[in-house]
Amino acid sequence: MDELDRKILRLLEEDGRMTVKNIAQRVALTSPAVSERIRRMEAGGVIEGYTVVLGEKPDKNAIDALISISVSPSDRDRFLNMAEMQEGVQQCFHVTGAHSFIVKVHCSGIAALEHLINRFQKLGQTSSQIILSTPVDKRTRV
């Protein structure tokens, strides 16, 4: 990856819907050259996908939380399947430290969060934190 690739990534980070033609003009390359660079970064895993980032939650009762859980190695696959299928689970991180995993969740309210925690507690000890705000949000790694 060279400096031109990094410039292309920064432009896509600013506006994921920016046209190849517009990117080409901004980095002084042809559209086919930019398309090829983007395709190569996608194929190489530098760009894993494109997404929409939603604004503030319209539901005032909605809760975002982090649930830490200690899972025994024998229950690992069962837990991961549960997390994958469970509504509200946004991300699951395999971590070092006192817990095996940290799960980021978005729930419709406190009852839904409690239900989710109770489900996870069937597979291990949990600790949870409600997210109050996000003062720093760097979602990309360019």
mmCIF file of N, CA and C in Angstrom:
data_model
loop_
_atom_site.group_PDB
_atom_site.id
_atom_site.type_symbol
_atom_site.label_atom_id
_atom_site.label_comp_id
_atom_site.label_asym_id
_atom_site.label_seq_id
_atom_site.Cartn_x
_atom_site.Cartn_y
_atom_site.Cartn_z
ATOM 1 N N MET A 1 0.849 -1.171 0.000
ATOM 2 C CA MET A 1 0.000 0.000 0.000
ATOM 3 C C MET A 1 0.895 1.235 0.000
ATOM 4 N N ASP A 2 0.659 2.143 -0.921
ATOM 5 C CA ASP A 2 1.476 3.349 -1.014
ATOM 6 C C ASP A 2 0.657 4.575 -0.602
ATOM 7 N N GLU A 3 1.256 5.739 -0.758
ATOM 8 C CA GLU A 3 0.598 6.987 -0.338
ATOM 9 C C GLU A 3 -0.676 7.253 -1.142
ATOM 10 N N LEU A 4 -0.696 6.898 -2.428
ATOM 11 C CA LEU A 4 -1.916 7.092 -3.217
ATOM 12 C C LEU A 4 -3.055 6.223 -2.684
ATOM 13 N N ASP A 5 -2.755 4.988 -2.315
ATOM 14 C CA ASP A 5 -3.780 4.122 -1.719
ATOM 15 C C ASP A 5 -4.314 4.747 -0.430
ATOM 16 N N ARG A 6 -3.424 5.281 0.395
ATOM 17 C CA ARG A 6 -3.852 5.908 1.642
ATOM 18 C C ARG A 6 -4.724 7.132 1.372
ATOM 19 N N LYS A 7 -4.404 7.905 0.340
ATOM 20 C CA LYS A 7 -5.240 9.057 -0.024
ATOM 21 C C LYS A 7 -6.630 8.602 -0.463
ATOM 22 N N ILE A 8 -6.672 7.540 -1.253
ATOM 23 C CA ILE A 8 -7.953 6.992 -1.710
ATOM 24 C C ILE A 8 -8.762 6.524 -0.502
ATOM 25 N N LEU A 9 -8.116 5.839 0.427
ATOM 26 C CA LEU A 9 -8.816 5.365 1.626
ATOM 27 C C LEU A 9 -9.347 6.528 2.459
ATOM 28 N N ARG A 10 -8.560 7.597 2.595
ATOM 29 C CA ARG A 10 -9.027 8.762 3.362
ATOM 30 C C ARG A 10 -10.245 9.390 2.689
ATOM 31 N N LEU A 11 -10.236 9.471 1.371
ATOM 32 C CA LEU A 11 -11.388 10.031 0.655
ATOM 33 C C LEU A 11 -12.622 9.154 0.840
ATOM 34 N N LEU A 12 -12.444 7.847 0.760
ATOM 35 C CA LEU A 12 -13.569 6.936 0.976
ATOM 36 C C LEU A 12 -14.054 6.985 2.420
ATOM 37 N N GLU A 13 -13.129 7.222 3.335
ATOM 38 C CA GLU A 13 -13.507 7.346 4.745
ATOM 39 C C GLU A 13 -14.383 8.583 4.940
ATOM 40 N N GLU A 14 -14.027 9.678 4.284
ATOM 41 C CA GLU A 14 -14.809 10.911 4.383
ATOM 42 C C GLU A 14 -16.178 10.764 3.737
ATOM 43 N N ASP A 15 -16.217 10.070 2.598
ATOM 44 C CA ASP A 15 -17.472 9.911 1.853
ATOM 45 C C ASP A 15 -17.432 8.583 1.112
ATOM 46 N N GLY A 16 -18.011 7.564 1.710
ATOM 47 C CA GLY A 16 -18.010 6.226 1.135
ATOM 48 C C GLY A 16 -18.763 6.126 -0.180
ATOM 49 N N ARG A 17 -19.533 7.155 -0.522
ATOM 50 C CA ARG A 17 -20.285 7.149 -1.768
ATOM 51 C C ARG A 17 -19.636 8.020 -2.849
ATOM 52 N N MET A 18 -18.436 8.504 -2.569
ATOM 53 C CA MET A 18 -17.732 9.331 -3.550
ATOM 54 C C MET A 18 -17.492 8.513 -4.816
ATOM 55 N N THR A 19 -17.716 9.121 -5.961
ATOM 56 C CA THR A 19 -17.552 8.406 -7.226
ATOM 57 C C THR A 19 -16.080 8.189 -7.537
ATOM 58 N N VAL A 20 -15.813 7.164 -8.299
ATOM 59 C CA VAL A 20 -14.440 6.873 -8.724
ATOM 60 C C VAL A 20 -13.899 8.055 -9.518
ATOM 61 N N LYS A 21 -14.739 8.658 -10.330
ATOM 62 C CA LYS A 21 -14.314 9.820 -11.129
ATOM 63 C C LYS A 21 -13.861 10.959 -10.211
ATOM 64 N N ASN A 22 -14.614 11.221 -9.157
ATOM 65 C CA ASN A 22 -14.262 12.291 -8.227
ATOM 66 C C ASN A 22 -12.966 11.958 -7.480
ATOM 67 N N ILE A 23 -12.833 10.715 -7.057
ATOM 68 C CA ILE A 23 -11.591 10.294 -6.387
ATOM 69 C C ILE A 23 -10.411 10.465 -7.334
ATOM 70 N N ALA A 24 -10.581 10.028 -8.576
ATOM 71 C CA ALA A 24 -9.503 10.123 -9.573
ATOM 72 C C ALA A 24 -9.046 11.566 -9.742
ATOM 73 N N GLN A 25 -9.989 12.491 -9.800
ATOM 74 C CA GLN A 25 -9.639 13.910 -9.935
ATOM 75 C C GLN A 25 -8.852 14.399 -8.724
ATOM 76 N N ARG A 26 -9.237 13.939 -7.532
ATOM 77 C CA ARG A 26 -8.614 14.418 -6.296
ATOM 78 C C ARG A 26 -7.213 13.845 -6.073
ATOM 79 N N VAL A 27 -6.929 12.653 -6.649
ATOM 80 C CA VAL A 27 -5.606 12.050 -6.452
ATOM 81 C C VAL A 27 -4.763 12.082 -7.722
ATOM 82 N N ALA A 28 -5.279 12.731 -8.752
ATOM 83 C CA ALA A 28 -4.551 12.900 -10.017
ATOM 84 C C ALA A 28 -4.209 11.560 -10.685
ATOM 85 N N LEU A 29 -5.201 10.676 -10.761
ATOM 86 C CA LEU A 29 -5.078 9.417 -11.490
ATOM 87 C C LEU A 29 -6.270 9.287 -12.436
ATOM 88 N N THR A 30 -6.212 8.310 -13.316
ATOM 89 C CA THR A 30 -7.359 8.034 -14.173
ATOM 90 C C THR A 30 -8.386 7.212 -13.384
ATOM 91 N N SER A 31 -9.633 7.255 -13.824
ATOM 92 C CA SER A 31 -10.684 6.462 -13.169
ATOM 93 C C SER A 31 -10.367 4.971 -13.184
ATOM 94 N N PRO A 32 -9.895 4.401 -14.328
ATOM 95 C CA PRO A 32 -9.559 2.980 -14.306
ATOM 96 C C PRO A 32 -8.449 2.644 -13.298
ATOM 97 N N ALA A 33 -7.473 3.552 -13.158
ATOM 98 C CA ALA A 33 -6.384 3.305 -12.198
ATOM 99 C C ALA A 33 -6.918 3.308 -10.770
ATOM 100 N N VAL A 34 -7.833 4.228 -10.458
ATOM 101 C CA VAL A 34 -8.425 4.274 -9.122
ATOM 102 C C VAL A 34 -9.278 3.026 -8.883
ATOM 103 N N SER A 35 -10.072 2.650 -9.879
ATOM 104 C CA SER A 35 -10.897 1.442 -9.750
ATOM 105 C C SER A 35 -10.038 0.219 -9.468
ATOM 106 N N GLU A 36 -8.934 0.100 -10.158
ATOM 107 C CA GLU A 36 -8.032 -1.044 -9.960
ATOM 108 C C GLU A 36 -7.433 -1.026 -8.556
ATOM 109 N N ARG A 37 -7.040 0.148 -8.083
ATOM 110 C CA ARG A 37 -6.472 0.239 -6.735
ATOM 111 C C ARG A 37 -7.517 -0.141 -5.684
ATOM 112 N N ILE A 38 -8.741 0.337 -5.852
ATOM 113 C CA ILE A 38 -9.812 -0.004 -4.907
ATOM 114 C C ILE A 38 -10.088 -1.503 -4.951
ATOM 115 N N ARG A 39 -10.166 -2.084 -6.150
ATOM 116 C CA ARG A 39 -10.414 -3.517 -6.296
ATOM 117 C C ARG A 39 -9.309 -4.322 -5.613
ATOM 118 N N ARG A 40 -8.064 -3.879 -5.778
ATOM 119 C CA ARG A 40 -6.924 -4.573 -5.173
ATOM 120 C C ARG A 40 -6.986 -4.486 -3.644
ATOM 121 N N MET A 41 -7.380 -3.336 -3.116
ATOM 122 C CA MET A 41 -7.487 -3.193 -1.665
ATOM 123 C C MET A 41 -8.649 -4.024 -1.116
ATOM 124 N N GLU A 42 -9.709 -4.145 -1.878
ATOM 125 C CA GLU A 42 -10.824 -5.010 -1.467
ATOM 126 C C GLU A 42 -10.382 -6.471 -1.459
ATOM 127 N N ALA A 43 -9.716 -6.892 -2.525
ATOM 128 C CA ALA A 43 -9.261 -8.283 -2.640
ATOM 129 C C ALA A 43 -8.220 -8.619 -1.572
ATOM 130 N N GLY A 44 -7.406 -7.647 -1.193
ATOM 131 C CA GLY A 44 -6.363 -7.871 -0.199
ATOM 132 C C GLY A 44 -6.839 -7.716 1.237
ATOM 133 N N GLY A 45 -8.106 -7.391 1.428
ATOM 134 C CA GLY A 45 -8.648 -7.276 2.776
ATOM 135 C C GLY A 45 -8.415 -5.937 3.448
ATOM 136 N N VAL A 46 -7.814 -4.989 2.730
ATOM 137 C CA VAL A 46 -7.633 -3.652 3.303
ATOM 138 C C VAL A 46 -8.996 -2.977 3.441
ATOM 139 N N ILE A 47 -9.831 -3.131 2.431
ATOM 140 C CA ILE A 47 -11.224 -2.671 2.489
ATOM 141 C C ILE A 47 -12.074 -3.918 2.651
ATOM 142 N N GLU A 48 -12.714 -4.042 3.811
ATOM 143 C CA GLU A 48 -13.509 -5.235 4.087
ATOM 144 C C GLU A 48 -14.961 -5.067 3.682
ATOM 145 N N GLY A 49 -15.417 -3.851 3.507
ATOM 146 C CA GLY A 49 -16.810 -3.650 3.135
ATOM 147 C C GLY A 49 -17.169 -2.179 3.227
ATOM 148 N N TYR A 50 -18.374 -1.899 2.877
ATOM 149 C CA TYR A 50 -18.911 -0.549 2.926
ATOM 150 C C TYR A 50 -20.154 -0.601 3.804
ATOM 151 N N THR A 51 -20.371 0.433 4.598
ATOM 152 C CA THR A 51 -21.474 0.395 5.537
ATOM 153 C C THR A 51 -22.102 1.768 5.686
ATOM 154 N N VAL A 52 -23.251 1.771 6.297
ATOM 155 C CA VAL A 52 -23.941 3.004 6.637
ATOM 156 C C VAL A 52 -23.802 3.187 8.139
ATOM 157 N N VAL A 53 -23.418 4.376 8.574
ATOM 158 C CA VAL A 53 -23.342 4.685 9.988
ATOM 159 C C VAL A 53 -24.567 5.513 10.325
ATOM 160 N N LEU A 54 -25.418 4.958 11.178
ATOM 161 C CA LEU A 54 -26.651 5.639 11.532
ATOM 162 C C LEU A 54 -26.385 6.756 12.519
ATOM 163 N N GLY A 55 -27.216 7.770 12.460
ATOM 164 C CA GLY A 55 -27.099 8.883 13.392
ATOM 165 C C GLY A 55 -27.648 8.513 14.755
ATOM 166 N N GLU A 56 -27.975 9.511 15.545
ATOM 167 C CA GLU A 56 -28.500 9.285 16.885
ATOM 168 C C GLU A 56 -29.718 8.379 16.870
ATOM 169 N N LYS A 57 -29.852 7.604 17.934
ATOM 170 C CA LYS A 57 -30.961 6.670 18.072
ATOM 171 C C LYS A 57 -32.280 7.432 18.177
ATOM 172 N N PRO A 58 -33.269 7.076 17.359
ATOM 173 C CA PRO A 58 -34.559 7.734 17.492
ATOM 174 C C PRO A 58 -35.323 7.258 18.737
ATOM 175 N N ASP A 59 -35.025 6.052 19.218
ATOM 176 C CA ASP A 59 -35.711 5.490 20.378
ATOM 177 C C ASP A 59 -34.986 5.909 21.653
ATOM 178 N N LYS A 60 -35.621 6.731 22.452
ATOM 179 C CA LYS A 60 -34.995 7.247 23.677
ATOM 180 C C LYS A 60 -34.766 6.163 24.720
ATOM 181 N N ASN A 61 -35.468 5.023 24.627
ATOM 182 C CA ASN A 61 -35.311 3.943 25.593
ATOM 183 C C ASN A 61 -34.194 2.977 25.219
ATOM 184 N N ALA A 62 -33.666 3.091 24.010
ATOM 185 C CA ALA A 62 -32.636 2.163 23.544
ATOM 186 C C ALA A 62 -31.373 2.298 24.384
ATOM 187 N N ILE A 63 -30.703 1.168 24.576
ATOM 188 C CA ILE A 63 -29.500 1.118 25.410
ATOM 189 C C ILE A 63 -28.391 0.410 24.648
ATOM 190 N N ASP A 64 -27.209 0.998 24.669
ATOM 191 C CA ASP A 64 -26.009 0.333 24.168
ATOM 192 C C ASP A 64 -25.209 -0.095 25.392
ATOM 193 N N ALA A 65 -24.657 -1.295 25.336
ATOM 194 C CA ALA A 65 -23.912 -1.797 26.488
ATOM 195 C C ALA A 65 -22.795 -2.719 26.039
ATOM 196 N N LEU A 66 -21.861 -2.953 26.952
ATOM 197 C CA LEU A 66 -20.790 -3.927 26.767
ATOM 198 C C LEU A 66 -21.001 -5.018 27.800
ATOM 199 N N ILE A 67 -21.038 -6.252 27.337
ATOM 200 C CA ILE A 67 -21.184 -7.391 28.243
ATOM 201 C C ILE A 67 -19.904 -8.216 28.153
ATOM 202 N N SER A 68 -19.190 -8.308 29.270
ATOM 203 C CA SER A 68 -17.993 -9.141 29.340
ATOM 204 C C SER A 68 -18.423 -10.502 29.866
ATOM 205 N N ILE A 69 -17.879 -11.556 29.292
ATOM 206 C CA ILE A 69 -18.264 -12.900 29.713
ATOM 207 C C ILE A 69 -17.055 -13.834 29.725
ATOM 208 N N SER A 70 -16.992 -14.647 30.763
ATOM 209 C CA SER A 70 -15.974 -15.695 30.864
ATOM 210 C C SER A 70 -16.618 -17.001 30.433
ATOM 211 N N VAL A 71 -16.100 -17.573 29.361
ATOM 212 C CA VAL A 71 -16.660 -18.799 28.799
ATOM 213 C C VAL A 71 -15.596 -19.884 28.847
ATOM 214 N N SER A 72 -15.989 -21.070 29.290
ATOM 215 C CA SER A 72 -15.030 -22.184 29.298
ATOM 216 C C SER A 72 -14.734 -22.593 27.856
ATOM 217 N N PRO A 73 -13.547 -23.120 27.596
ATOM 218 C CA PRO A 73 -13.201 -23.529 26.232
ATOM 219 C C PRO A 73 -14.208 -24.509 25.629
ATOM 220 N N SER A 74 -14.803 -25.349 26.456
ATOM 221 C CA SER A 74 -15.772 -26.322 25.929
ATOM 222 C C SER A 74 -17.077 -25.671 25.484
ATOM 223 N N ASP A 75 -17.374 -24.463 25.995
ATOM 224 C CA ASP A 75 -18.603 -23.753 25.618
ATOM 225 C C ASP A 75 -18.364 -22.649 24.590
ATOM 226 N N ARG A 76 -17.124 -22.507 24.132
ATOM 227 C CA ARG A 76 -16.768 -21.408 23.222
ATOM 228 C C ARG A 76 -17.640 -21.390 21.965
ATOM 229 N N ASP A 77 -17.725 -22.516 21.247
ATOM 230 C CA ASP A 77 -18.504 -22.554 20.006
ATOM 231 C C ASP A 77 -19.986 -22.305 20.264
ATOM 232 N N ARG A 78 -20.493 -22.869 21.358
ATOM 233 C CA ARG A 78 -21.900 -22.655 21.706
ATOM 234 C C ARG A 78 -22.178 -21.167 21.957
ATOM 235 N N PHE A 79 -21.252 -20.526 22.704
ATOM 236 C CA PHE A 79 -21.399 -19.097 22.971
ATOM 237 C C PHE A 79 -21.360 -18.278 21.683
ATOM 238 N N LEU A 80 -20.385 -18.564 20.820
ATOM 239 C CA LEU A 80 -20.259 -17.798 19.579
ATOM 240 C C LEU A 80 -21.488 -17.969 18.689
ATOM 241 N N ASN A 81 -22.041 -19.166 18.644
ATOM 242 C CA ASN A 81 -23.276 -19.380 17.884
ATOM 243 C C ASN A 81 -24.425 -18.577 18.478
ATOM 244 N N MET A 82 -24.517 -18.566 19.795
ATOM 245 C CA MET A 82 -25.568 -17.798 20.466
ATOM 246 C C MET A 82 -25.408 -16.309 20.160
ATOM 247 N N ALA A 83 -24.182 -15.805 20.287
ATOM 248 C CA ALA A 83 -23.930 -14.386 20.042
ATOM 249 C C ALA A 83 -24.253 -14.019 18.593
ATOM 250 N N GLU A 84 -23.901 -14.889 17.663
ATOM 251 C CA GLU A 84 -24.155 -14.644 16.241
ATOM 252 C C GLU A 84 -25.651 -14.541 15.952
ATOM 253 N N MET A 85 -26.439 -15.364 16.620
ATOM 254 C CA MET A 85 -27.872 -15.439 16.330
ATOM 255 C C MET A 85 -28.705 -14.484 17.175
ATOM 256 N N GLN A 86 -28.126 -13.945 18.234
ATOM 257 C CA GLN A 86 -28.890 -13.147 19.186
ATOM 258 C C GLN A 86 -29.164 -11.743 18.657
ATOM 259 N N GLU A 87 -30.424 -11.366 18.616
ATOM 260 C CA GLU A 87 -30.796 -10.012 18.196
ATOM 261 C C GLU A 87 -30.206 -9.007 19.176
ATOM 262 N N GLY A 88 -29.682 -7.937 18.668
ATOM 263 C CA GLY A 88 -29.102 -6.898 19.507
ATOM 264 C C GLY A 88 -27.588 -6.942 19.582
ATOM 265 N N VAL A 89 -27.002 -8.088 19.285
ATOM 266 C CA VAL A 89 -25.538 -8.187 19.330
ATOM 267 C C VAL A 89 -24.976 -7.497 18.095
ATOM 268 N N GLN A 90 -24.127 -6.518 18.320
ATOM 269 C CA GLN A 90 -23.506 -5.781 17.218
ATOM 270 C C GLN A 90 -22.097 -6.281 16.921
ATOM 271 N N GLN A 91 -21.321 -6.529 17.957
ATOM 272 C CA GLN A 91 -19.945 -6.986 17.786
ATOM 273 C C GLN A 91 -19.582 -7.908 18.937
ATOM 274 N N CYS A 92 -18.645 -8.811 18.673
ATOM 275 C CA CYS A 92 -18.135 -9.698 19.717
ATOM 276 C C CYS A 92 -16.616 -9.715 19.589
ATOM 277 N N PHE A 93 -15.949 -9.368 20.671
ATOM 278 C CA PHE A 93 -14.490 -9.301 20.684
ATOM 279 C C PHE A 93 -13.932 -10.436 21.533
ATOM 280 N N HIS A 94 -12.979 -11.192 21.019
ATOM 281 C CA HIS A 94 -12.246 -12.186 21.796
ATOM 282 C C HIS A 94 -11.092 -11.435 22.431
ATOM 283 N N VAL A 95 -10.996 -11.467 23.760
ATOM 284 C CA VAL A 95 -10.054 -10.592 24.463
ATOM 285 C C VAL A 95 -9.175 -11.354 25.442
ATOM 286 N N THR A 96 -8.122 -10.695 25.870
ATOM 287 C CA THR A 96 -7.272 -11.217 26.943
ATOM 288 C C THR A 96 -7.799 -10.658 28.258
ATOM 289 N N GLY A 97 -7.325 -11.204 29.357
ATOM 290 C CA GLY A 97 -7.714 -10.675 30.657
ATOM 291 C C GLY A 97 -8.672 -11.592 31.385
ATOM 292 N N ALA A 98 -9.441 -11.013 32.281
ATOM 293 C CA ALA A 98 -10.322 -11.787 33.164
ATOM 294 C C ALA A 98 -11.483 -12.439 32.428
ATOM 295 N N HIS A 99 -11.886 -11.896 31.301
ATOM 296 C CA HIS A 99 -13.008 -12.438 30.544
ATOM 297 C C HIS A 99 -12.538 -12.987 29.199
ATOM 298 N N SER A 100 -13.351 -13.842 28.622
ATOM 299 C CA SER A 100 -13.023 -14.435 27.321
ATOM 300 C C SER A 100 -13.458 -13.536 26.170
ATOM 301 N N PHE A 101 -14.636 -12.911 26.330
ATOM 302 C CA PHE A 101 -15.229 -12.126 25.260
ATOM 303 C C PHE A 101 -15.852 -10.859 25.832
ATOM 304 N N ILE A 102 -15.911 -9.830 24.993
ATOM 305 C CA ILE A 102 -16.701 -8.638 25.277
ATOM 306 C C ILE A 102 -17.656 -8.475 24.108
ATOM 307 N N VAL A 103 -18.936 -8.346 24.428
ATOM 308 C CA VAL A 103 -19.976 -8.246 23.412
ATOM 309 C C VAL A 103 -20.576 -6.854 23.477
ATOM 310 N N LYS A 104 -20.605 -6.159 22.338
ATOM 311 C CA LYS A 104 -21.265 -4.857 22.255
ATOM 312 C C LYS A 104 -22.687 -5.101 21.787
ATOM 313 N N VAL A 105 -23.657 -4.575 22.535
ATOM 314 C CA VAL A 105 -25.066 -4.822 22.214
ATOM 315 C C VAL A 105 -25.843 -3.517 22.118
ATOM 316 N N HIS A 106 -26.930 -3.576 21.365
ATOM 317 C CA HIS A 106 -27.889 -2.475 21.258
ATOM 318 C C HIS A 106 -29.252 -3.076 21.563
ATOM 319 N N CYS A 107 -29.856 -2.648 22.656
ATOM 320 C CA CYS A 107 -31.127 -3.228 23.106
ATOM 321 C C CYS A 107 -32.223 -2.163 23.121
ATOM 322 N N SER A 108 -33.445 -2.594 22.959
ATOM 323 C CA SER A 108 -34.583 -1.676 22.908
ATOM 324 C C SER A 108 -34.879 -1.039 24.260
ATOM 325 N N GLY A 109 -34.389 -1.622 25.318
ATOM 326 C CA GLY A 109 -34.613 -1.077 26.654
ATOM 327 C C GLY A 109 -33.937 -1.941 27.691
ATOM 328 N N ILE A 110 -34.139 -1.588 28.954
ATOM 329 C CA ILE A 110 -33.471 -2.285 30.050
ATOM 330 C C ILE A 110 -33.930 -3.734 30.158
ATOM 331 N N ALA A 111 -35.209 -4.007 29.870
ATOM 332 C CA ALA A 111 -35.712 -5.384 29.952
ATOM 333 C C ALA A 111 -35.033 -6.264 28.901
ATOM 334 N N ALA A 112 -34.847 -5.735 27.700
ATOM 335 C CA ALA A 112 -34.180 -6.494 26.638
ATOM 336 C C ALA A 112 -32.718 -6.740 26.994
ATOM 337 N N LEU A 113 -32.068 -5.752 27.602
ATOM 338 C CA LEU A 113 -30.674 -5.927 28.039
ATOM 339 C C LEU A 113 -30.594 -6.993 29.126
ATOM 340 N N GLU A 114 -31.509 -6.946 30.081
ATOM 341 C CA GLU A 114 -31.521 -7.944 31.152
ATOM 342 C C GLU A 114 -31.739 -9.349 30.585
ATOM 343 N N HIS A 115 -32.628 -9.478 29.621
ATOM 344 C CA HIS A 115 -32.883 -10.775 28.988
ATOM 345 C C HIS A 115 -31.612 -11.305 28.309
ATOM 346 N N LEU A 116 -30.918 -10.439 27.615
ATOM 347 C CA LEU A 116 -29.689 -10.831 26.923
ATOM 348 C C LEU A 116 -28.607 -11.253 27.913
ATOM 349 N N ILE A 117 -28.450 -10.479 28.978
ATOM 350 C CA ILE A 117 -27.460 -10.833 30.009
ATOM 351 C C ILE A 117 -27.809 -12.194 30.620
ATOM 352 N N ASN A 118 -29.082 -12.419 30.912
ATOM 353 C CA ASN A 118 -29.507 -13.700 31.491
ATOM 354 C C ASN A 118 -29.194 -14.860 30.557
ATOM 355 N N ARG A 119 -29.366 -14.673 29.272
ATOM 356 C CA ARG A 119 -29.035 -15.731 28.301
ATOM 357 C C ARG A 119 -27.546 -16.048 28.329
ATOM 358 N N PHE A 120 -26.716 -14.986 28.324
ATOM 359 C CA PHE A 120 -25.271 -15.192 28.344
ATOM 360 C C PHE A 120 -24.816 -15.838 29.656
ATOM 361 N N GLN A 121 -25.484 -15.529 30.769
ATOM 362 C CA GLN A 121 -25.088 -16.081 32.066
ATOM 363 C C GLN A 121 -25.267 -17.590 32.133
ATOM 364 N N LYS A 122 -26.027 -18.163 31.225
ATOM 365 C CA LYS A 122 -26.172 -19.617 31.173
ATOM 366 C C LYS A 122 -24.871 -20.285 30.733
ATOM 367 N N LEU A 123 -23.982 -19.486 30.090
ATOM 368 C CA LEU A 123 -22.722 -20.042 29.584
ATOM 369 C C LEU A 123 -21.490 -19.536 30.336
ATOM 370 N N GLY A 124 -21.666 -18.586 31.223
ATOM 371 C CA GLY A 124 -20.505 -18.096 31.957
ATOM 372 C C GLY A 124 -20.836 -16.881 32.795
ATOM 373 N N GLN A 125 -19.872 -16.463 33.585
ATOM 374 C CA GLN A 125 -20.030 -15.298 34.442
ATOM 375 C C GLN A 125 -19.924 -14.021 33.604
ATOM 376 N N THR A 126 -20.817 -13.070 33.862
ATOM 377 C CA THR A 126 -20.827 -11.833 33.083
ATOM 378 C C THR A 126 -20.569 -10.611 33.954
ATOM 379 N N SER A 127 -20.176 -9.561 33.290
ATOM 380 C CA SER A 127 -20.061 -8.230 33.872
ATOM 381 C C SER A 127 -20.511 -7.294 32.768
ATOM 382 N N SER A 128 -21.323 -6.305 33.090
ATOM 383 C CA SER A 128 -21.820 -5.441 32.015
ATOM 384 C C SER A 128 -21.688 -3.969 32.371
ATOM 385 N N GLN A 129 -21.551 -3.182 31.323
ATOM 386 C CA GLN A 129 -21.445 -1.739 31.448
ATOM 387 C C GLN A 129 -22.375 -1.106 30.420
ATOM 388 N N ILE A 130 -23.190 -0.153 30.869
ATOM 389 C CA ILE A 130 -24.049 0.590 29.950
ATOM 390 C C ILE A 130 -23.235 1.741 29.377
ATOM 391 N N ILE A 131 -23.305 1.917 28.067
ATOM 392 C CA ILE A 131 -22.568 2.995 27.399
ATOM 393 C C ILE A 131 -23.380 4.280 27.542
ATOM 394 N N LEU A 132 -22.797 5.277 28.198
ATOM 395 C CA LEU A 132 -23.478 6.556 28.395
ATOM 396 C C LEU A 132 -23.326 7.479 27.193
ATOM 397 N N SER A 133 -22.117 7.512 26.621
ATOM 398 C CA SER A 133 -21.858 8.362 25.459
ATOM 399 C C SER A 133 -20.612 7.848 24.760
ATOM 400 N N THR A 134 -20.314 8.429 23.603
ATOM 401 C CA THR A 134 -19.133 8.051 22.831
ATOM 402 C C THR A 134 -18.347 9.326 22.523
ATOM 403 N N PRO A 135 -17.505 9.776 23.479
ATOM 404 C CA PRO A 135 -16.775 11.020 23.257
ATOM 405 C C PRO A 135 -15.722 10.942 22.163
ATOM 406 N N VAL A 136 -15.222 9.742 21.858
ATOM 407 C CA VAL A 136 -14.272 9.541 20.762
ATOM 408 C C VAL A 136 -14.787 8.382 19.932
ATOM 409 N N ASP A 137 -14.881 8.570 18.618
ATOM 410 C CA ASP A 137 -15.390 7.514 17.745
ATOM 411 C C ASP A 137 -14.551 7.496 16.471
ATOM 412 N N LYS A 138 -13.564 6.621 16.414
ATOM 413 C CA LYS A 138 -12.728 6.450 15.227
ATOM 414 C C LYS A 138 -13.023 5.066 14.677
ATOM 415 N N ARG A 139 -13.966 4.983 13.774
ATOM 416 C CA ARG A 139 -14.430 3.688 13.289
ATOM 417 C C ARG A 139 -13.548 3.086 12.223
ATOM 418 N N THR A 140 -12.655 3.852 11.610
ATOM 419 C CA THR A 140 -11.799 3.314 10.574
ATOM 420 C C THR A 140 -10.355 3.338 11.016
ATOM 421 N N ARG A 141 -9.519 2.525 10.347
ATOM 422 C CA ARG A 141 -8.107 2.399 10.710
ATOM 423 C C ARG A 141 -7.229 2.724 9.524
ATOM 424 N N VAL A 142 -7.271 3.933 9.030
ATOM 425 C CA VAL A 142 -6.459 4.302 7.866
ATOM 426 C C VAL A 142 -5.152 4.878 8.352
#
